[in-house]
Amino acid sequence: MEEIRGEKEDRNSEAVKGGRGNDGGIFASCSFADLGLHSSLCEHLKDKMGFQVPTQIQAQAIPVILSGRDVLVNAATGTGKTIVYLAPIIHLLQMRNPRVQRSDGTLALVLVPTRELCMQVYEILQKLLRRFIWIVPGYIMGGENRAKEKARLRKGISVLIATPGRLLDHLKNTSSFIYTNIQWIVYDEADRILELGYGKAIEEILDFLGSRHGSTFEQKNKMIKPSKISKQNLLLSATLNDKVNHLANISLQSPVMIGLDDKKVSLITRCSSVKQLSSLDSHSDEGSEQLSTLPSQSLENYNLPAQLIQRYLKVPCGSRLALLLSILKSIFRKAGSQKVWY
Ligand SMILES: Nc1ncnc2c1ncn2[C@@H]1O[C@H](COP(=O)(O)OP(=O)(O)OP(=O)(O)O)[C@@H](O)[C@H]1O
């Protein structure tokens, strides 16, 4: 695990230091304080963690998250996504009056795909919380001792990092786990969470937490009383695909999209404007009949050209290339002078 973490840390530092970014630079020309973060947190980021200025993605996302909106962040790995969500959550938690107490249970939940990322996020969280010692960090993840995790959950963990399977286990079996006060749900590396086959677990977690939009779970499961606290949901993903889009649709409400170029906005628009037949669980493709909509500020002014005709076909993975070639061939045969642009 150490080795993997070390590798990742090197790769990340290189990306941040290397100054990669859409406009040629990864750092923003403002300070953390300009983003609205508490002065003590800004000092800590600068003096103790060595972060002089925010990265571009941090500068774009942090003010939006502080405003309380749901957010979908699309950014490559190593662009500083962990601070994107941890800094505003800590800012908002430390402002609470009366102060956060362990007896409040979990207030912020961060879902991650792997043990390695779980530990990596936990370490950053621990560092960030050094000045706010009344906010308790913690983690639960597959492969760890359940009894010890239960004891930690009983005492109260304010900001909890979790892998989906183990979280679901505790939601079902740990009665002393107070999750009804959760106010933030973060999906870090959502694409990897879904790639690793946690789609079904995530849907169950959303139902447990009463966070799935349009859920009928409450009626079906009268025993579970989800909290009425309104939640802020933050989804971060390096790649966008139908499954990530489906998760965004069932978990985010009127999200602000950050880090999406026009091409990706159009992908989201396209995915959202067709009847969404895929569910998060790859085995249940025939599942949801819910019409997907992903309203967003950035999409409001986006119109598809009137002459554009969109059709889609469900094709087994292995036949995709052959089918694409045969469609292209038939288009060229019908209209010899026409060109197809991608
Ligand atoms: N504002 C900043 N200034 C300097 N370094 C930063 C800043 N923000 C984050 N970093 C560093 O950049 C590296 C990448 O950050 P982080 O792990 O949050 O990125 P990420 O986008 O979440 O990457 P991944 O998706 O691989 O987890 C880390 O080593 C982190 O300490």
Short mmCIF file of C-alpha atoms and ligand atoms in Angstrom, two decimals:
data_model
loop_
_atom_site.label_atom_id
_atom_site.label_comp_id
_atom_site.label_asym_id
_atom_site.label_seq_id
_atom_site.Cartn_x
_atom_site.Cartn_y
_atom_site.Cartn_z
CA MET A 1 0.00 0.00 0.00
CA GLU A 2 2.84 2.36 0.92
CA GLU A 3 4.38 1.86 -2.49
CA ILE A 4 1.16 2.65 -4.34
CA ARG A 5 0.59 5.72 -2.18
CA GLY A 6 4.14 6.90 -2.74
CA GLU A 7 3.81 6.48 -6.51
CA LYS A 8 0.58 8.39 -6.55
CA GLU A 9 1.98 11.19 -4.42
CA ASP A 10 4.92 11.59 -6.83
CA ARG A 11 2.65 11.59 -9.84
CA ASN A 12 0.32 14.11 -8.23
CA SER A 13 3.05 16.45 -7.09
CA GLU A 14 4.51 16.36 -10.58
CA ALA A 15 1.16 17.27 -12.11
CA VAL A 16 0.65 20.19 -9.75
CA LYS A 17 4.21 21.42 -9.97
CA GLY A 18 4.39 20.82 -13.69
CA GLY A 19 1.85 23.57 -14.31
CA ARG A 20 -0.45 21.61 -16.60
CA GLY A 21 -3.84 23.09 -17.25
CA ASN A 22 -6.23 24.17 -19.94
CA ASP A 23 -4.74 27.61 -20.13
CA GLY A 24 -1.17 26.43 -19.69
CA GLY A 25 -1.05 26.94 -15.91
CA ILE A 26 -2.52 24.87 -13.13
CA PHE A 27 -2.50 27.59 -10.46
CA ALA A 28 -5.02 30.39 -10.15
CA SER A 29 -4.02 34.01 -9.73
CA CYS A 30 -5.82 34.49 -6.42
CA SER A 31 -5.32 33.42 -2.82
CA PHE A 32 -7.22 30.87 -0.73
CA ALA A 33 -8.57 33.80 1.33
CA ASP A 34 -10.05 35.33 -1.86
CA LEU A 35 -12.16 32.18 -2.21
CA GLY A 36 -13.92 32.91 1.08
CA LEU A 37 -12.13 30.37 3.29
CA HIS A 38 -11.55 31.02 7.00
CA SER A 39 -8.25 32.84 7.67
CA SER A 40 -7.01 30.13 10.01
CA LEU A 41 -7.61 27.46 7.37
CA CYS A 42 -5.85 29.61 4.74
CA GLU A 43 -2.85 30.11 7.02
CA HIS A 44 -2.72 26.39 7.66
CA LEU A 45 -2.87 25.58 3.93
CA LYS A 46 -0.03 28.00 3.29
CA ASP A 47 2.26 27.61 6.29
CA LYS A 48 1.78 23.98 7.27
CA MET A 49 0.91 22.35 3.95
CA GLY A 50 2.93 24.57 1.65
CA PHE A 51 0.02 25.47 -0.66
CA GLN A 52 0.73 29.08 -1.61
CA VAL A 53 -2.18 29.60 -4.00
CA PRO A 54 -5.15 27.49 -5.11
CA THR A 55 -5.08 25.43 -8.26
CA GLN A 56 -7.47 26.46 -11.06
CA ILE A 57 -9.99 23.79 -10.18
CA GLN A 58 -9.84 24.74 -6.48
CA ALA A 59 -10.40 28.41 -7.36
CA GLN A 60 -13.40 27.56 -9.53
CA ALA A 61 -15.06 25.02 -7.24
CA ILE A 62 -14.49 26.21 -3.66
CA PRO A 63 -16.68 29.37 -3.83
CA VAL A 64 -19.49 27.37 -5.46
CA ILE A 65 -19.30 24.67 -2.79
CA LEU A 66 -19.26 27.33 -0.06
CA SER A 67 -22.48 28.71 -1.58
CA GLY A 68 -24.19 25.39 -0.89
CA ARG A 69 -24.79 24.25 -4.49
CA ASP A 70 -24.36 20.66 -5.64
CA VAL A 71 -21.34 20.36 -7.88
CA LEU A 72 -19.99 18.03 -10.56
CA VAL A 73 -16.24 18.47 -10.90
CA ASN A 74 -14.51 17.00 -13.91
CA ALA A 75 -10.76 17.25 -13.63
CA ALA A 76 -7.74 15.09 -14.28
CA THR A 77 -6.01 13.36 -11.39
CA GLY A 78 -3.45 15.39 -9.55
CA THR A 79 -5.18 18.74 -10.01
CA GLY A 80 -5.87 19.12 -6.29
CA LYS A 81 -9.40 17.69 -6.10
CA THR A 82 -9.08 16.59 -2.48
CA ILE A 83 -8.73 20.17 -1.25
CA VAL A 84 -11.61 21.17 -3.55
CA TYR A 85 -14.09 19.46 -1.24
CA LEU A 86 -12.26 19.13 2.10
CA ALA A 87 -11.44 22.83 2.49
CA PRO A 88 -15.01 24.17 2.11
CA ILE A 89 -16.50 21.35 4.21
CA ILE A 90 -14.02 22.10 7.02
CA HIS A 91 -14.66 25.82 6.66
CA LEU A 92 -18.41 25.28 7.06
CA LEU A 93 -18.01 22.79 9.91
CA GLN A 94 -15.68 25.01 11.97
CA MET A 95 -18.16 27.89 11.68
CA ARG A 96 -20.93 25.93 13.38
CA ASN A 97 -22.33 27.37 16.53
CA PRO A 98 -22.72 25.44 18.81
CA ARG A 99 -19.53 23.62 17.91
CA VAL A 100 -19.53 20.24 16.24
CA GLN A 101 -19.64 17.45 18.84
CA ARG A 102 -18.82 13.78 18.55
CA SER A 103 -22.37 12.98 19.66
CA ASP A 104 -23.64 14.60 16.42
CA GLY A 105 -22.30 11.54 14.63
CA THR A 106 -21.19 11.85 11.02
CA LEU A 107 -21.77 15.19 9.31
CA ALA A 108 -19.73 14.74 6.14
CA LEU A 109 -19.23 11.54 4.21
CA VAL A 110 -16.57 11.01 1.53
CA LEU A 111 -16.98 7.91 -0.64
CA VAL A 112 -13.81 6.63 -2.30
CA PRO A 113 -13.15 3.61 -4.52
CA THR A 114 -10.07 2.09 -2.86
CA ARG A 115 -8.27 1.59 0.44
CA GLU A 116 -5.30 3.53 -0.93
CA LEU A 117 -7.36 6.60 -1.73
CA CYS A 118 -9.17 6.23 1.60
CA MET A 119 -5.87 6.50 3.49
CA GLN A 120 -4.59 9.27 1.24
CA VAL A 121 -7.69 11.44 1.78
CA TYR A 122 -7.68 10.63 5.51
CA GLU A 123 -4.08 11.81 5.87
CA ILE A 124 -4.85 15.14 4.15
CA LEU A 125 -7.99 15.49 6.28
CA GLN A 126 -6.02 14.89 9.48
CA LYS A 127 -3.51 17.58 8.49
CA LEU A 128 -6.27 20.07 7.65
CA LEU A 129 -8.05 19.48 10.95
CA ARG A 130 -5.02 20.15 13.17
CA ARG A 131 -6.37 23.60 13.99
CA PHE A 132 -9.92 22.38 14.49
CA ILE A 133 -9.42 19.53 16.91
CA TRP A 134 -13.10 19.30 17.88
CA ILE A 135 -13.90 18.05 14.35
CA VAL A 136 -13.04 14.35 14.35
CA PRO A 137 -11.74 12.64 11.20
CA GLY A 138 -12.09 8.91 10.59
CA TYR A 139 -12.25 6.17 8.00
CA ILE A 140 -13.87 2.80 7.42
CA MET A 141 -12.79 0.49 4.62
CA GLY A 142 -12.86 -3.06 3.40
CA GLY A 143 -10.31 -5.35 4.99
CA GLU A 144 -10.22 -3.51 8.34
CA ASN A 145 -11.40 -4.85 11.70
CA ARG A 146 -15.18 -4.31 11.86
CA ALA A 147 -15.38 -4.33 15.67
CA LYS A 148 -12.79 -1.55 15.96
CA GLU A 149 -14.60 0.45 13.30
CA LYS A 150 -17.88 -0.01 15.18
CA ALA A 151 -16.26 1.33 18.36
CA ARG A 152 -14.93 4.39 16.50
CA LEU A 153 -18.32 5.02 14.90
CA ARG A 154 -20.01 4.73 18.30
CA LYS A 155 -17.74 7.46 19.70
CA GLY A 156 -18.57 9.66 16.70
CA ILE A 157 -16.68 10.57 13.52
CA SER A 158 -17.51 14.03 12.13
CA VAL A 159 -15.89 13.61 8.71
CA LEU A 160 -15.92 10.01 7.55
CA ILE A 161 -13.97 8.60 4.58
CA ALA A 162 -15.37 5.27 3.44
CA THR A 163 -15.23 2.64 0.76
CA PRO A 164 -18.78 1.83 -0.42
CA GLY A 165 -19.03 -1.86 0.57
CA ARG A 166 -17.87 -1.34 4.14
CA LEU A 167 -20.03 1.75 4.57
CA LEU A 168 -23.11 -0.19 3.50
CA ASP A 169 -22.19 -2.94 5.94
CA HIS A 170 -22.12 -0.44 8.84
CA LEU A 171 -25.29 1.30 7.69
CA LYS A 172 -27.05 -2.06 7.91
CA ASN A 173 -25.39 -3.54 11.00
CA THR A 174 -24.01 -0.83 13.28
CA SER A 175 -26.92 0.57 15.25
CA SER A 176 -24.76 3.13 17.07
CA PHE A 177 -23.65 4.73 13.79
CA ILE A 178 -25.39 8.12 13.66
CA TYR A 179 -25.76 8.97 9.98
CA THR A 180 -28.99 10.96 10.07
CA ASN A 181 -27.13 14.27 10.45
CA ILE A 182 -25.03 13.84 7.32
CA GLN A 183 -25.04 17.10 5.42
CA TRP A 184 -22.38 16.49 2.75
CA ILE A 185 -21.91 13.47 0.54
CA VAL A 186 -18.82 13.47 -1.65
CA TYR A 187 -18.15 10.94 -4.43
CA ASP A 188 -14.40 11.13 -5.02
CA GLU A 189 -13.21 9.43 -8.21
CA ALA A 190 -16.82 8.54 -9.02
CA ASP A 191 -15.76 6.96 -12.31
CA ARG A 192 -13.48 4.50 -10.50
CA ILE A 193 -16.13 3.76 -7.86
CA LEU A 194 -18.46 2.69 -10.66
CA GLU A 195 -15.75 0.91 -12.69
CA LEU A 196 -15.00 -1.22 -9.64
CA GLY A 197 -18.61 -2.41 -9.60
CA TYR A 198 -19.89 -0.43 -6.60
CA GLY A 199 -22.87 0.96 -8.53
CA LYS A 200 -25.45 -1.15 -6.72
CA ALA A 201 -23.88 -0.45 -3.31
CA ILE A 202 -23.96 3.29 -4.03
CA GLU A 203 -27.65 3.14 -4.95
CA GLU A 204 -28.37 1.30 -1.69
CA ILE A 205 -26.34 3.87 0.27
CA LEU A 206 -28.29 6.70 -1.37
CA ASP A 207 -31.52 4.99 -0.35
CA PHE A 208 -30.31 4.48 3.22
CA LEU A 209 -29.36 8.13 3.50
CA GLY A 210 -32.59 9.25 1.84
CA SER A 211 -30.56 11.02 -0.82
CA ARG A 212 -31.76 9.47 -4.05
CA HIS A 213 -33.88 11.91 -5.96
CA GLY A 214 -37.32 10.53 -6.71
CA SER A 215 -36.77 7.55 -4.39
CA THR A 216 -39.65 5.30 -3.45
CA PHE A 217 -37.43 3.60 -0.89
CA GLU A 218 -39.05 5.38 2.06
CA GLN A 219 -42.40 3.90 1.22
CA LYS A 220 -40.94 0.43 0.68
CA ASN A 221 -38.83 0.46 3.84
CA LYS A 222 -40.86 1.99 6.62
CA MET A 223 -38.24 0.92 9.18
CA ILE A 224 -35.64 3.34 7.87
CA LYS A 225 -36.22 6.98 8.65
CA PRO A 226 -33.88 9.06 6.52
CA SER A 227 -32.98 12.46 7.88
CA LYS A 228 -34.81 15.50 6.67
CA ILE A 229 -31.58 17.51 6.70
CA SER A 230 -30.93 18.88 3.24
CA LYS A 231 -27.69 17.59 1.87
CA GLN A 232 -25.07 19.01 -0.43
CA ASN A 233 -23.70 16.48 -2.90
CA LEU A 234 -20.33 16.78 -4.59
CA LEU A 235 -19.30 14.46 -7.38
CA LEU A 236 -15.73 14.40 -8.68
CA SER A 237 -14.68 12.38 -11.66
CA ALA A 238 -11.73 12.35 -14.05
CA THR A 239 -13.87 10.83 -16.80
CA LEU A 240 -17.52 11.15 -17.76
CA ASN A 241 -19.59 8.30 -19.10
CA ASP A 242 -23.19 7.07 -18.94
CA LYS A 243 -22.77 5.54 -15.50
CA VAL A 244 -21.25 8.67 -13.99
CA ASN A 245 -24.04 10.64 -15.65
CA HIS A 246 -26.65 8.33 -14.14
CA LEU A 247 -25.09 8.71 -10.68
CA ALA A 248 -25.08 12.50 -11.18
CA ASN A 249 -28.75 12.37 -12.10
CA ILE A 250 -29.85 10.44 -9.05
CA SER A 251 -27.57 12.15 -6.53
CA LEU A 252 -27.15 15.80 -7.57
CA GLN A 253 -29.75 18.53 -7.61
CA SER A 254 -29.29 21.33 -10.16
CA PRO A 255 -25.53 20.91 -10.07
CA VAL A 256 -23.02 23.47 -11.17
CA MET A 257 -20.57 21.81 -13.57
CA ILE A 258 -16.94 22.66 -13.12
CA GLY A 259 -14.04 21.76 -15.37
CA LEU A 260 -16.19 20.68 -18.31
CA ASP A 261 -15.19 21.92 -21.73
CA ASP A 262 -17.85 22.34 -24.44
CA LYS A 263 -17.33 18.82 -25.76
CA LYS A 264 -18.03 17.29 -22.35
CA VAL A 265 -21.01 19.55 -21.68
CA SER A 266 -22.44 18.30 -24.95
CA LEU A 267 -21.81 14.69 -23.85
CA ILE A 268 -23.70 15.35 -20.61
CA THR A 269 -26.47 17.10 -22.57
CA ARG A 270 -26.71 14.19 -24.96
CA CYS A 271 -26.73 11.65 -22.15
CA SER A 272 -29.37 13.64 -20.33
CA SER A 273 -31.65 14.16 -23.26
CA VAL A 274 -32.13 10.51 -24.11
CA LYS A 275 -34.15 8.16 -21.98
CA GLN A 276 -31.56 6.79 -19.58
CA LEU A 277 -31.67 3.02 -19.87
CA SER A 278 -28.49 2.21 -18.04
CA SER A 279 -28.37 1.92 -14.29
CA LEU A 280 -25.24 2.11 -12.13
CA ASP A 281 -25.23 -1.61 -11.87
CA SER A 282 -23.88 -3.09 -15.06
CA HIS A 283 -26.08 -6.16 -14.62
CA SER A 284 -29.32 -4.24 -14.67
CA ASP A 285 -29.25 -2.48 -18.00
CA GLU A 286 -32.98 -2.79 -18.41
CA GLY A 287 -33.50 -0.97 -15.10
CA SER A 288 -34.45 2.65 -14.75
CA GLU A 289 -37.14 4.18 -16.91
CA GLN A 290 -36.54 7.52 -15.32
CA LEU A 291 -36.11 10.35 -17.79
CA SER A 292 -32.75 11.94 -17.08
CA THR A 293 -32.45 15.64 -16.65
CA LEU A 294 -29.37 17.42 -15.45
CA PRO A 295 -30.34 21.06 -15.18
CA SER A 296 -27.38 23.34 -14.69
CA GLN A 297 -26.44 26.95 -15.01
CA SER A 298 -23.86 26.05 -17.61
CA LEU A 299 -26.39 24.15 -19.71
CA GLU A 300 -29.14 26.74 -19.72
CA ASN A 301 -27.85 28.53 -22.80
CA TYR A 302 -26.80 25.41 -24.65
CA ASN A 303 -28.91 24.47 -27.67
CA LEU A 304 -28.36 21.60 -30.08
CA PRO A 305 -28.38 22.65 -33.75
CA ALA A 306 -31.89 22.15 -35.13
CA GLN A 307 -30.63 20.12 -38.13
CA LEU A 308 -28.79 17.62 -35.93
CA ILE A 309 -30.45 14.20 -35.85
CA GLN A 310 -29.45 12.01 -32.91
CA ARG A 311 -29.98 8.29 -32.74
CA TYR A 312 -28.49 5.64 -30.54
CA LEU A 313 -28.16 1.88 -30.59
CA LYS A 314 -27.24 -0.48 -27.78
CA VAL A 315 -24.36 -2.59 -29.02
CA PRO A 316 -22.28 -5.30 -27.34
CA CYS A 317 -18.82 -3.90 -26.58
CA GLY A 318 -16.99 -6.23 -28.95
CA SER A 319 -19.12 -5.20 -31.95
CA ARG A 320 -18.80 -1.44 -31.54
CA LEU A 321 -15.98 -0.85 -34.01
CA ALA A 322 -17.39 -3.18 -36.67
CA LEU A 323 -20.81 -1.56 -36.41
CA LEU A 324 -19.38 1.97 -36.55
CA LEU A 325 -17.39 1.09 -39.68
CA SER A 326 -20.39 -0.43 -41.37
CA ILE A 327 -22.56 2.63 -40.55
CA LEU A 328 -19.87 4.96 -41.92
CA LYS A 329 -19.54 2.84 -45.05
CA SER A 330 -23.27 2.95 -45.67
CA ILE A 331 -23.37 6.74 -45.15
CA PHE A 332 -20.53 7.24 -47.66
CA ARG A 333 -22.16 4.87 -50.14
CA LYS A 334 -25.47 6.80 -50.00
CA ALA A 335 -23.96 10.26 -50.30
CA GLY A 336 -20.56 10.05 -51.90
CA SER A 337 -19.63 13.71 -51.51
CA GLN A 338 -20.67 14.08 -47.86
CA LYS A 339 -18.07 14.21 -45.14
CA VAL A 340 -18.39 13.09 -41.54
CA TRP A 341 -16.58 15.14 -38.92
CA TYR A 342 -15.73 14.14 -35.35
N1 LIG B 1 -3.01 24.51 -4.06
C1 LIG B 1 -2.03 23.60 -4.09
N2 LIG B 1 -0.74 23.98 -4.17
C2 LIG B 1 0.25 23.06 -4.20
N3 LIG B 1 0.07 21.72 -4.13
C3 LIG B 1 -1.22 21.28 -4.06
C4 LIG B 1 -2.33 22.18 -4.02
N4 LIG B 1 -3.46 21.44 -3.92
C5 LIG B 1 -3.09 20.16 -3.91
N5 LIG B 1 -1.75 20.05 -3.98
C6 LIG B 1 -0.94 18.81 -4.00
O1 LIG B 1 -1.15 18.27 -5.28
C7 LIG B 1 -1.20 16.86 -5.24
C8 LIG B 1 -2.49 16.38 -5.86
O2 LIG B 1 -3.57 16.73 -5.05
P1 LIG B 1 -4.81 15.76 -4.90
O3 LIG B 1 -4.36 14.40 -4.47
O4 LIG B 1 -5.83 16.46 -4.10
O5 LIG B 1 -5.24 15.73 -6.41
P2 LIG B 1 -6.37 14.91 -7.03
O6 LIG B 1 -6.84 15.72 -8.17
O7 LIG B 1 -7.35 14.50 -5.99
O8 LIG B 1 -5.59 13.68 -7.54
P3 LIG B 1 -6.08 12.20 -7.57
O9 LIG B 1 -7.29 12.21 -8.43
O10 LIG B 1 -4.90 11.50 -8.14
O11 LIG B 1 -6.36 11.82 -6.14
C9 LIG B 1 -1.04 16.48 -3.79
O12 LIG B 1 0.31 16.11 -3.59
C10 LIG B 1 -1.38 17.74 -3.03
O13 LIG B 1 -0.67 17.82 -1.83
#
